[in-house]
């Protein structure tokens, strides 16, 4: 199925809605979503620092497939998740809410495909 999305071909002239740099973020919400092939966690992160971006939200997914478990382990370890729970292969959504970590968001120009 094809979909027409107006403005998709042009580059954005303003970058006001784009976060770039290093930010201290905290986990505000987590939801586990079951899917037969690709179960995942939906994450909502909120910027804590720098103050000019405080309270901005970021949303993302962490898949729980065997091939993607390294990302989930990285996230849990870097965000200070309880090692005892992780050692028992348990993810407690309430324990994730206390997690805070710094994250880097690269400039969009460095993420662009080479010409």
PDB file of C-alpha atoms in Angstrom:
ATOM      1  CA  UNK A   1       0.000   0.000   0.000  1.00  0.00           C
ATOM      2  CA  UNK A   2       1.297   3.444  -0.908  1.00  0.00           C
ATOM      3  CA  UNK A   3       0.618   6.521   1.187  1.00  0.00           C
ATOM      4  CA  UNK A   4       1.008  10.147   0.152  1.00  0.00           C
ATOM      5  CA  UNK A   5       2.639  12.259   2.882  1.00  0.00           C
ATOM      6  CA  UNK A   6       2.846  15.941   1.895  1.00  0.00           C
ATOM      7  CA  UNK A   7       6.198  17.610   2.651  1.00  0.00           C
ATOM      8  CA  UNK A   8       8.109  14.347   3.049  1.00  0.00           C
ATOM      9  CA  UNK A   9      10.561  15.107   0.241  1.00  0.00           C
ATOM     10  CA  UNK A  10      11.750  18.474   1.596  1.00  0.00           C
ATOM     11  CA  UNK A  11      14.246  19.071   4.360  1.00  0.00           C
ATOM     12  CA  UNK A  12      13.068  20.904   7.439  1.00  0.00           C
ATOM     13  CA  UNK A  13      14.228  24.523   7.538  1.00  0.00           C
ATOM     14  CA  UNK A  14      13.759  24.848  11.290  1.00  0.00           C
ATOM     15  CA  UNK A  15      15.326  22.658  13.918  1.00  0.00           C
ATOM     16  CA  UNK A  16      13.488  24.024  16.933  1.00  0.00           C
ATOM     17  CA  UNK A  17      11.758  20.716  17.648  1.00  0.00           C
ATOM     18  CA  UNK A  18      14.965  18.708  17.351  1.00  0.00           C
ATOM     19  CA  UNK A  19      17.098  17.825  20.363  1.00  0.00           C
ATOM     20  CA  UNK A  20      20.858  17.645  19.755  1.00  0.00           C
ATOM     21  CA  UNK A  21      23.637  17.160  22.283  1.00  0.00           C
ATOM     22  CA  UNK A  22      24.006  15.417  25.656  1.00  0.00           C
ATOM     23  CA  UNK A  23      21.001  15.349  27.979  1.00  0.00           C
ATOM     24  CA  UNK A  24      20.213  13.965  31.399  1.00  0.00           C
ATOM     25  CA  UNK A  25      16.938  12.057  31.029  1.00  0.00           C
ATOM     26  CA  UNK A  26      14.703  10.077  33.355  1.00  0.00           C
ATOM     27  CA  UNK A  27      12.256   7.289  32.613  1.00  0.00           C
ATOM     28  CA  UNK A  28       8.708   8.584  33.136  1.00  0.00           C
ATOM     29  CA  UNK A  29       6.645   5.723  31.734  1.00  0.00           C
ATOM     30  CA  UNK A  30       7.138   2.183  30.540  1.00  0.00           C
ATOM     31  CA  UNK A  31       4.585  -0.127  28.966  1.00  0.00           C
ATOM     32  CA  UNK A  32       5.149  -3.703  27.883  1.00  0.00           C
ATOM     33  CA  UNK A  33       3.451  -4.512  24.579  1.00  0.00           C
ATOM     34  CA  UNK A  34       3.126  -8.128  23.590  1.00  0.00           C
ATOM     35  CA  UNK A  35       3.444  -9.025  19.924  1.00  0.00           C
ATOM     36  CA  UNK A  36       3.752 -12.598  18.599  1.00  0.00           C
ATOM     37  CA  UNK A  37       7.056 -11.956  16.786  1.00  0.00           C
ATOM     38  CA  UNK A  38       8.391  -8.768  18.401  1.00  0.00           C
ATOM     39  CA  UNK A  39       7.360  -7.960  21.994  1.00  0.00           C
ATOM     40  CA  UNK A  40       8.643  -4.571  23.145  1.00  0.00           C
ATOM     41  CA  UNK A  41       8.658  -1.902  25.836  1.00  0.00           C
ATOM     42  CA  UNK A  42       7.379   1.567  25.029  1.00  0.00           C
ATOM     43  CA  UNK A  43       9.452   4.176  26.873  1.00  0.00           C
ATOM     44  CA  UNK A  44       8.740   7.788  27.634  1.00  0.00           C
ATOM     45  CA  UNK A  45      11.836   9.720  28.695  1.00  0.00           C
ATOM     46  CA  UNK A  46      11.821  13.281  30.021  1.00  0.00           C
ATOM     47  CA  UNK A  47      14.768  15.674  29.814  1.00  0.00           C
ATOM     48  CA  UNK A  48      16.012  16.741  33.264  1.00  0.00           C
ATOM     49  CA  UNK A  49      19.028  18.809  32.159  1.00  0.00           C
ATOM     50  CA  UNK A  50      19.923  21.185  30.520  1.00  0.00           C
ATOM     51  CA  UNK A  51      17.261  23.440  31.966  1.00  0.00           C
ATOM     52  CA  UNK A  52      16.308  25.060  28.639  1.00  0.00           C
ATOM     53  CA  UNK A  53      15.007  21.674  27.457  1.00  0.00           C
ATOM     54  CA  UNK A  54      13.622  20.552  30.802  1.00  0.00           C
ATOM     55  CA  UNK A  55      10.290  18.685  30.652  1.00  0.00           C
ATOM     56  CA  UNK A  56      10.605  17.817  26.935  1.00  0.00           C
ATOM     57  CA  UNK A  57       9.585  14.240  26.212  1.00  0.00           C
ATOM     58  CA  UNK A  58      11.147  11.553  24.048  1.00  0.00           C
ATOM     59  CA  UNK A  59       9.410   8.322  23.126  1.00  0.00           C
ATOM     60  CA  UNK A  60      10.978   5.085  21.994  1.00  0.00           C
ATOM     61  CA  UNK A  61      10.807   1.311  21.878  1.00  0.00           C
ATOM     62  CA  UNK A  62      13.041  -1.427  23.205  1.00  0.00           C
ATOM     63  CA  UNK A  63      12.384  -4.789  21.607  1.00  0.00           C
ATOM     64  CA  UNK A  64      12.575  -7.977  23.679  1.00  0.00           C
ATOM     65  CA  UNK A  65      13.425 -10.448  20.921  1.00  0.00           C
ATOM     66  CA  UNK A  66      16.459 -12.697  21.437  1.00  0.00           C
ATOM     67  CA  UNK A  67      18.358 -10.751  18.756  1.00  0.00           C
ATOM     68  CA  UNK A  68      17.623  -7.371  20.427  1.00  0.00           C
ATOM     69  CA  UNK A  69      18.213  -8.326  24.067  1.00  0.00           C
ATOM     70  CA  UNK A  70      21.649  -6.706  24.028  1.00  0.00           C
ATOM     71  CA  UNK A  71      19.959  -3.287  23.646  1.00  0.00           C
ATOM     72  CA  UNK A  72      17.595  -3.985  26.543  1.00  0.00           C
ATOM     73  CA  UNK A  73      20.526  -5.135  28.717  1.00  0.00           C
ATOM     74  CA  UNK A  74      22.526  -2.022  27.741  1.00  0.00           C
ATOM     75  CA  UNK A  75      19.601   0.247  28.593  1.00  0.00           C
ATOM     76  CA  UNK A  76      18.923  -1.412  31.955  1.00  0.00           C
ATOM     77  CA  UNK A  77      22.595  -1.457  32.947  1.00  0.00           C
ATOM     78  CA  UNK A  78      23.323   2.144  31.903  1.00  0.00           C
ATOM     79  CA  UNK A  79      20.177   3.507  33.514  1.00  0.00           C
ATOM     80  CA  UNK A  80      21.083   1.931  36.862  1.00  0.00           C
ATOM     81  CA  UNK A  81      18.445  -0.807  36.920  1.00  0.00           C
ATOM     82  CA  UNK A  82      18.580  -3.200  39.889  1.00  0.00           C
ATOM     83  CA  UNK A  83      21.216  -5.871  39.072  1.00  0.00           C
ATOM     84  CA  UNK A  84      19.433  -8.447  41.272  1.00  0.00           C
ATOM     85  CA  UNK A  85      16.249  -8.148  39.211  1.00  0.00           C
ATOM     86  CA  UNK A  86      18.230  -8.256  35.985  1.00  0.00           C
ATOM     87  CA  UNK A  87      20.091 -11.346  37.252  1.00  0.00           C
ATOM     88  CA  UNK A  88      16.715 -13.076  37.699  1.00  0.00           C
ATOM     89  CA  UNK A  89      15.655 -12.058  34.146  1.00  0.00           C
ATOM     90  CA  UNK A  90      12.945  -9.767  35.569  1.00  0.00           C
ATOM     91  CA  UNK A  91      11.958  -6.292  34.430  1.00  0.00           C
ATOM     92  CA  UNK A  92       9.862  -4.371  36.956  1.00  0.00           C
ATOM     93  CA  UNK A  93       8.216  -1.400  35.264  1.00  0.00           C
ATOM     94  CA  UNK A  94       7.900   0.439  38.582  1.00  0.00           C
ATOM     95  CA  UNK A  95      11.634   0.036  39.286  1.00  0.00           C
ATOM     96  CA  UNK A  96      12.413   1.586  35.886  1.00  0.00           C
ATOM     97  CA  UNK A  97      10.616   4.809  36.806  1.00  0.00           C
ATOM     98  CA  UNK A  98      13.434   5.822  39.151  1.00  0.00           C
ATOM     99  CA  UNK A  99      16.146   5.435  36.497  1.00  0.00           C
ATOM    100  CA  UNK A 100      18.095   8.500  35.294  1.00  0.00           C
ATOM    101  CA  UNK A 101      20.976   8.603  32.777  1.00  0.00           C
ATOM    102  CA  UNK A 102      22.712  10.939  30.357  1.00  0.00           C
ATOM    103  CA  UNK A 103      22.057  10.346  26.653  1.00  0.00           C
ATOM    104  CA  UNK A 104      23.628  11.823  23.546  1.00  0.00           C
ATOM    105  CA  UNK A 105      21.532  12.840  20.555  1.00  0.00           C
ATOM    106  CA  UNK A 106      23.759  13.448  17.515  1.00  0.00           C
ATOM    107  CA  UNK A 107      23.194  16.192  14.975  1.00  0.00           C
ATOM    108  CA  UNK A 108      20.873  15.176  12.177  1.00  0.00           C
ATOM    109  CA  UNK A 109      23.518  16.010   9.595  1.00  0.00           C
ATOM    110  CA  UNK A 110      25.813  13.322  11.040  1.00  0.00           C
ATOM    111  CA  UNK A 111      23.017  10.752  10.777  1.00  0.00           C
ATOM    112  CA  UNK A 112      22.268  11.433   7.122  1.00  0.00           C
ATOM    113  CA  UNK A 113      23.078   8.801   4.531  1.00  0.00           C
ATOM    114  CA  UNK A 114      26.257   9.427   2.541  1.00  0.00           C
ATOM    115  CA  UNK A 115      25.768  10.938  -0.923  1.00  0.00           C
TER     116      UNK A 115
END
